[in-house]
PDB file of C-alpha atoms in Angstrom:
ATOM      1  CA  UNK A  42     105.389  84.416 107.581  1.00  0.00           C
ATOM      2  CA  UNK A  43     103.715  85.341 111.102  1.00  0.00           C
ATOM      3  CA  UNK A  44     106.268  88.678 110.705  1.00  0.00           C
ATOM      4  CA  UNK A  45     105.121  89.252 107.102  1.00  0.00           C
ATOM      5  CA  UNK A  46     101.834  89.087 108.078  1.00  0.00           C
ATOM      6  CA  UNK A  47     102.366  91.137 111.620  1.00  0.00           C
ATOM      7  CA  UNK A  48     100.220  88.784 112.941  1.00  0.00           C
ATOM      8  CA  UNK A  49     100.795  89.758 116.649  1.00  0.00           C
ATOM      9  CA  UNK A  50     101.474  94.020 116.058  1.00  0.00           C
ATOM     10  CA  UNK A  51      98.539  95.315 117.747  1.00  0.00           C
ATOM     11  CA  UNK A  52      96.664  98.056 116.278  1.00  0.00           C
ATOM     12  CA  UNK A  53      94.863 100.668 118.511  1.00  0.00           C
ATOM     13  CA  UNK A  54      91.908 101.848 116.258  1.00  0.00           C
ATOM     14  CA  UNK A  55      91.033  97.931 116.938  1.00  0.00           C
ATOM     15  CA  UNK A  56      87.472  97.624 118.352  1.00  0.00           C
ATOM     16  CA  UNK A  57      88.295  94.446 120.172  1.00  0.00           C
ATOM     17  CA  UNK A  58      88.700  95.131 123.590  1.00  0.00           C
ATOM     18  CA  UNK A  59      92.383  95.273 124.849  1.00  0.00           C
ATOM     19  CA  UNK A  60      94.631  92.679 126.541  1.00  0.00           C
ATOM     20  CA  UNK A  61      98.278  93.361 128.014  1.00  0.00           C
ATOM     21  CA  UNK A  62     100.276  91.066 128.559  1.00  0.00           C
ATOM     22  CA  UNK A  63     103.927  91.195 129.685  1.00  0.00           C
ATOM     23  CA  UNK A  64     107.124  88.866 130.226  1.00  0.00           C
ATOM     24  CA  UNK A  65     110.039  90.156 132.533  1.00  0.00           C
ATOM     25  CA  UNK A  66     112.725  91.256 130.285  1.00  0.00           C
ATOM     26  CA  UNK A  67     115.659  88.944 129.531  1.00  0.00           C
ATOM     27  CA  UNK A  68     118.728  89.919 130.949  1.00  0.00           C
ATOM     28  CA  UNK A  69     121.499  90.448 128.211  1.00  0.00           C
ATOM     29  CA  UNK A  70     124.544  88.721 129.982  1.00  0.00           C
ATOM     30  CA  UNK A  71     124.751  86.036 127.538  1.00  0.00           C
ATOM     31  CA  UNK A  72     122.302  83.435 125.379  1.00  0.00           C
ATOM     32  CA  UNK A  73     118.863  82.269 126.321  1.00  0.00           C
ATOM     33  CA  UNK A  74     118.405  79.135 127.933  1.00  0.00           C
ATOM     34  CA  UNK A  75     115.779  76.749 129.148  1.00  0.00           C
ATOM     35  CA  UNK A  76     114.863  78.950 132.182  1.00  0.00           C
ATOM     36  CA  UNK A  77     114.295  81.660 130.377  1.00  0.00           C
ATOM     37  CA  UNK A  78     111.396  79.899 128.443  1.00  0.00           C
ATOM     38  CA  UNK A  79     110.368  78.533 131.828  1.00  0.00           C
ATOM     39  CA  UNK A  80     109.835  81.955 133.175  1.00  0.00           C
ATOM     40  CA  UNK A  81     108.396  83.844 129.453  1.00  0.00           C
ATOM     41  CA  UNK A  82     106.111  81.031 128.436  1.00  0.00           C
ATOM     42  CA  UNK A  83     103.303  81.217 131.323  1.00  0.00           C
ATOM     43  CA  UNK A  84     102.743  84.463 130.346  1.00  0.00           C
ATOM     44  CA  UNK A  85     103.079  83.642 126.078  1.00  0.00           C
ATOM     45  CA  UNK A  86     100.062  81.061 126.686  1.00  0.00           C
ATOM     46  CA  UNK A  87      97.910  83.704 128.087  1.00  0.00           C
ATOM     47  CA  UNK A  88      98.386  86.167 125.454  1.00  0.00           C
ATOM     48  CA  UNK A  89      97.791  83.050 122.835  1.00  0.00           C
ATOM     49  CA  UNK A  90      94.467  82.271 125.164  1.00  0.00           C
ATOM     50  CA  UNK A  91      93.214  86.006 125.891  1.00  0.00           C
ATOM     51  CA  UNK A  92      94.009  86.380 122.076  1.00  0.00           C
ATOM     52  CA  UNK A  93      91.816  83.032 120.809  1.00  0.00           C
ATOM     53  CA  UNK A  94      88.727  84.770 123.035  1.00  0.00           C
ATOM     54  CA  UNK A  95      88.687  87.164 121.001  1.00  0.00           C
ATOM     55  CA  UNK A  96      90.687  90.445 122.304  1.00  0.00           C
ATOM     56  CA  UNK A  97      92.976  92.496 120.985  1.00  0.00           C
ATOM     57  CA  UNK A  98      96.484  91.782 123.050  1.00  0.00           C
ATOM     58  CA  UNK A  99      99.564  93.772 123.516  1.00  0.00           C
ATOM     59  CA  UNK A 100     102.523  92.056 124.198  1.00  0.00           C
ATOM     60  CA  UNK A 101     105.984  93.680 123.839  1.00  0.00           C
ATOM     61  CA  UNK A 102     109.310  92.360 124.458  1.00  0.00           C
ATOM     62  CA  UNK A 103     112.259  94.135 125.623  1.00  0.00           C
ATOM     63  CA  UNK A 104     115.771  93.764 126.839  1.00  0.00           C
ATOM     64  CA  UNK A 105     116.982  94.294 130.131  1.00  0.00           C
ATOM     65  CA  UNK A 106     120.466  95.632 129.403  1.00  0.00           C
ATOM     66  CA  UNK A 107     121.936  97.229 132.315  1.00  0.00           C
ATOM     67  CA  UNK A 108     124.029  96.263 135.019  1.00  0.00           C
ATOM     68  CA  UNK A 109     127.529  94.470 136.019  1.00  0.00           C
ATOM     69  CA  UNK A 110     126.648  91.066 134.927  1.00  0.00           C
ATOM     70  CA  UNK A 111     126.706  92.268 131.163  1.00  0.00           C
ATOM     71  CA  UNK A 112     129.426  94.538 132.085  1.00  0.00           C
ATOM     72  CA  UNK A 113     131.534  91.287 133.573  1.00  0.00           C
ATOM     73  CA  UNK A 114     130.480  89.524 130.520  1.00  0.00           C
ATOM     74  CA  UNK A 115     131.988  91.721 128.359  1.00  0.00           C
ATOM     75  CA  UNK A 116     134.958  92.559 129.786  1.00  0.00           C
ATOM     76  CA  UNK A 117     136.212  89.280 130.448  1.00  0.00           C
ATOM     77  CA  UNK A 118     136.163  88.345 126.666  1.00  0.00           C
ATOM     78  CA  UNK A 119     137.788  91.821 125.603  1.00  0.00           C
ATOM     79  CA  UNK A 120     134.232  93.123 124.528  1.00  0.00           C
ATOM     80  CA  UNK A 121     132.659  96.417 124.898  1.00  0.00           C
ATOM     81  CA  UNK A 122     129.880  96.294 127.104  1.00  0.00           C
ATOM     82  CA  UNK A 123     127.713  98.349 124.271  1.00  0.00           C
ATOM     83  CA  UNK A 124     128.586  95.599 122.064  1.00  0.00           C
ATOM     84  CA  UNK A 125     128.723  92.335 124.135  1.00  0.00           C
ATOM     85  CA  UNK A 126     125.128  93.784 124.629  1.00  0.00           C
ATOM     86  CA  UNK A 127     123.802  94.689 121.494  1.00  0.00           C
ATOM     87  CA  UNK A 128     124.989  90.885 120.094  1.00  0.00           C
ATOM     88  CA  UNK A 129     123.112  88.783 122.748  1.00  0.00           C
ATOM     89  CA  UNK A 130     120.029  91.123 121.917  1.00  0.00           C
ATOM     90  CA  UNK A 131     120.410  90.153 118.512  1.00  0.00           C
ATOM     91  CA  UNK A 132     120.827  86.790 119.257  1.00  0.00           C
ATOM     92  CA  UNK A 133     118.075  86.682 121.924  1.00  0.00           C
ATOM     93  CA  UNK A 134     115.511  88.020 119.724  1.00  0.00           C
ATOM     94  CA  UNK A 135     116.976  85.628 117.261  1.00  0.00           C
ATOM     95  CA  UNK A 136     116.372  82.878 119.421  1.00  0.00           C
ATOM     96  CA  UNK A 137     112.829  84.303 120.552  1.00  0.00           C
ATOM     97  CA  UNK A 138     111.503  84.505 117.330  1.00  0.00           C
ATOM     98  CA  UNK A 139     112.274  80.975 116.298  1.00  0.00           C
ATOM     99  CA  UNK A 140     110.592  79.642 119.532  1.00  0.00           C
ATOM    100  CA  UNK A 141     107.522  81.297 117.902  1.00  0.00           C
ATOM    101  CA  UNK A 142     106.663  83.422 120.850  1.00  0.00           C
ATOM    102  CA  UNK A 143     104.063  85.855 120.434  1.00  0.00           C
ATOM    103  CA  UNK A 144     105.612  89.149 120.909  1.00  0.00           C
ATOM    104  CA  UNK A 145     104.734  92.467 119.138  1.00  0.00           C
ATOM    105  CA  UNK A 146     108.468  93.320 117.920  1.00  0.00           C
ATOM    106  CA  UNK A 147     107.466  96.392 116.425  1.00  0.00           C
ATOM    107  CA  UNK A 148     107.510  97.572 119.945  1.00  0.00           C
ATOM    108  CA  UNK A 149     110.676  96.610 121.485  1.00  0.00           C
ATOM    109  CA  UNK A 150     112.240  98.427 124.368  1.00  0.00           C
ATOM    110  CA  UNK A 151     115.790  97.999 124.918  1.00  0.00           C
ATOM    111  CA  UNK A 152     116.733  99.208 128.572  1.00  0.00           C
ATOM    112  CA  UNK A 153     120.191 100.565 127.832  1.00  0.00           C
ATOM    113  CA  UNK A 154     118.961 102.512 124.706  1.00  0.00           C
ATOM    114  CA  UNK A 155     118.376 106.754 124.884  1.00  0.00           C
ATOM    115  CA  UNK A 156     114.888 105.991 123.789  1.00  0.00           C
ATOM    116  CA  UNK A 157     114.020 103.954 126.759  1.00  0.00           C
ATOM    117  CA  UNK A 158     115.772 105.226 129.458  1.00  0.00           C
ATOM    118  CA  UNK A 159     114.893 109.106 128.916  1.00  0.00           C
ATOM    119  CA  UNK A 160     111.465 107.981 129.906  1.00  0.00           C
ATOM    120  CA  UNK A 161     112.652 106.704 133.189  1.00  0.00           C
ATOM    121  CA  UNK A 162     114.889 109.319 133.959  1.00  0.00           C
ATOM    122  CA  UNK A 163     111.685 111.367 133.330  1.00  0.00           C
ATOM    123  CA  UNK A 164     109.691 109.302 135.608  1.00  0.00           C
ATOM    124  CA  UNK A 165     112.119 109.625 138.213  1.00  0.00           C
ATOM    125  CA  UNK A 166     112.414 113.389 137.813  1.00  0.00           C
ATOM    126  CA  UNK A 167     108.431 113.882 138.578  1.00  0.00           C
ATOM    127  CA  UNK A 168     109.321 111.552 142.019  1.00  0.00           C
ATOM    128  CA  UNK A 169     111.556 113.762 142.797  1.00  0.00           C
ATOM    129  CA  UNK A 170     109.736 116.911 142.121  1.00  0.00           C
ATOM    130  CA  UNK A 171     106.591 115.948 144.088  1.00  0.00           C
ATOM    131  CA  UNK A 172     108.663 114.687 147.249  1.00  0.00           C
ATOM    132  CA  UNK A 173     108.586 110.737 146.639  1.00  0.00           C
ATOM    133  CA  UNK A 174     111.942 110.535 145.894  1.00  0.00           C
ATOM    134  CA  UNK A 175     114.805 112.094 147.835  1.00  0.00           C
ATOM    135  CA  UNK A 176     118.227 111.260 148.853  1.00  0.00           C
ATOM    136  CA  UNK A 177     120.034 109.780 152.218  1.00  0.00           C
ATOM    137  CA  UNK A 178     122.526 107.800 153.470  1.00  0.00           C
ATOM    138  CA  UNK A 179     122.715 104.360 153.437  1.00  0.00           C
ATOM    139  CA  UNK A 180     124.903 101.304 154.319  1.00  0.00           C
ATOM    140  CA  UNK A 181     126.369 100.042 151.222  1.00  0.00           C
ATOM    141  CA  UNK A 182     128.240  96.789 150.061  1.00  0.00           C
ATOM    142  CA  UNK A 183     131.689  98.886 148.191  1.00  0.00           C
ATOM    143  CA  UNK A 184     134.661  97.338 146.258  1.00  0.00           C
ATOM    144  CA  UNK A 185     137.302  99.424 146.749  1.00  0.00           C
ATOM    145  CA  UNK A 186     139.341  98.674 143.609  1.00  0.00           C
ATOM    146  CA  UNK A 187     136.179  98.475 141.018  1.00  0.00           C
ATOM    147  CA  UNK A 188     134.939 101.818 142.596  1.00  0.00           C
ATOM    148  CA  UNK A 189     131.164 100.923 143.355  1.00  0.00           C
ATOM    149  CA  UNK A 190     128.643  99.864 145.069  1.00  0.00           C
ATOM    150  CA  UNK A 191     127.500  96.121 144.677  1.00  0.00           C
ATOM    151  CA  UNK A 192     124.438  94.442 145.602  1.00  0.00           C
ATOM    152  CA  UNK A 193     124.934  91.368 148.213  1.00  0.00           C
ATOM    153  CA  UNK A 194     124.654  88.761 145.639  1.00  0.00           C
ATOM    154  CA  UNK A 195     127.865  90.155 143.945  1.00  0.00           C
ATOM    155  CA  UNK A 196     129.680  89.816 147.446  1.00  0.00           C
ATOM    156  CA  UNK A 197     130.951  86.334 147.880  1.00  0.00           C
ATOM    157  CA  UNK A 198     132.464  85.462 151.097  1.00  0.00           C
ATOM    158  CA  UNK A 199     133.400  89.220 151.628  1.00  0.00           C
ATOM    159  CA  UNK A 200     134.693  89.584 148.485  1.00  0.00           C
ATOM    160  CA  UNK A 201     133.701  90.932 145.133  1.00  0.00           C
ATOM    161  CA  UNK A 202     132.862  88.734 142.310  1.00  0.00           C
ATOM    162  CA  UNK A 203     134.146  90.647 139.787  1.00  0.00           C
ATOM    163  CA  UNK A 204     137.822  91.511 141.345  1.00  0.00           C
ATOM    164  CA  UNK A 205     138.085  89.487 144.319  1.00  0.00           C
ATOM    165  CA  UNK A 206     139.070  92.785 146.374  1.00  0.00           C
ATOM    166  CA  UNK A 207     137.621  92.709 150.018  1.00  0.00           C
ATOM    167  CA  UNK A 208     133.923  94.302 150.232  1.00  0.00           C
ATOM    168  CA  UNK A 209     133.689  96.767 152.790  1.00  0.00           C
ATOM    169  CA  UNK A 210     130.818  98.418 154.877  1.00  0.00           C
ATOM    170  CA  UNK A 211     130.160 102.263 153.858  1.00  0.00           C
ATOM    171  CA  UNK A 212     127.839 105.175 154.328  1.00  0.00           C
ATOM    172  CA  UNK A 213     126.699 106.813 151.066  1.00  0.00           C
ATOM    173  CA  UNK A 214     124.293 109.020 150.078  1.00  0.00           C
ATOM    174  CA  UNK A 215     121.733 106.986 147.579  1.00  0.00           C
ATOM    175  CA  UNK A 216     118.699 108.223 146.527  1.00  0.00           C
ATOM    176  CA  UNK A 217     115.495 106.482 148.599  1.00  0.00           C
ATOM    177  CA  UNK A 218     111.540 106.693 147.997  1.00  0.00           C
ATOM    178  CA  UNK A 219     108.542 107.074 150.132  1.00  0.00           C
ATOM    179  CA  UNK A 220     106.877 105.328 147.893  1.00  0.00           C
ATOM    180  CA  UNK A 221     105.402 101.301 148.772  1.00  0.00           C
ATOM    181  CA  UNK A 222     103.534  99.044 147.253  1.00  0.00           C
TER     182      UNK A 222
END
């Protein structure tokens, strides 16, 4: 009913003043579990409070589909990676409406999806063109056999977790940032 209703899409003509609220992504590698909830519902019981005093709160939910988890997922049933991805956000969302979380779905970002990511790539364009974001060389974890670079929790022992080929040491050019926080 709380969908019928669109209960939690926010509306900005809305004279209340405005709230924003927002949960890391999910990772689409597989189903929700308990830690998930653990890490989304601190941030679900301040939109419910900021919404009870009266404002007018934004809270989206997305899906953070990139990456070589998924990617590992998927390939070691036989799945595509599009696919294997597209089912657990199905099922996640699934899952994260029947919890009753407070989400506006009408405004859903999926990462892996042309109408996300074109605003990133955008993003990182106007870095780039004003000098914040350039490239160099870097030390880099590689896997030989799986042909790229990993990040040093996907290097076990000096091997990679997805092939078990040695991990080796190598200069690439990456792109960097001048940018902190």
């Amino acid at each position: 009913r709380w969908a019928e209703d669109k209960l939690y899409q926010v509306s900005e003509d809305d004279p209340r003043p405005k709230w924003y609220a927002l949960t890391m992504f999910p990772y689409t590698s597989g189903d929700l579990h308990i830690g998930h909830w653990y890490a989304m519902a601190p941030s679900d019981v301040h939109a419910r409070f900021k919404r009870m005093q009266g404002y007018n709160v934004l809270h989206p939910m997305g899906f953070d589909a990139f990456g070589l988890p998924a990617e590992n997922a998927a390939i070691s049933r036989g799945i595509h990676p599009f696919v294997w991805t597209m089912q657990n956000v199905d099922n996640m969302r699934r899952q994260l409406k029947s919890i009753g979380a407070i989400y506006d779905w009408s405004r859903e970002v999926i990462t892996c999806l042309p109408d996300y990511y074109q605003w990133t790539q955008w993003f990182f364009l106007k870095l780039y063109e004003n000098g914040l974001a350039y490239r160099g060389k870097a030390q880099v974890n590689w896997c030989p056999r799986c042909q790229t670079v990993l990040a040093n929790e996907q290097v076990v022992d000096g091997f990679c977790e997805r092939c078990g080929a040695a991990v080796i040491k190598r200069d690439l050019e990456r792109g960097s940032s001048s940018l902190t926080w």
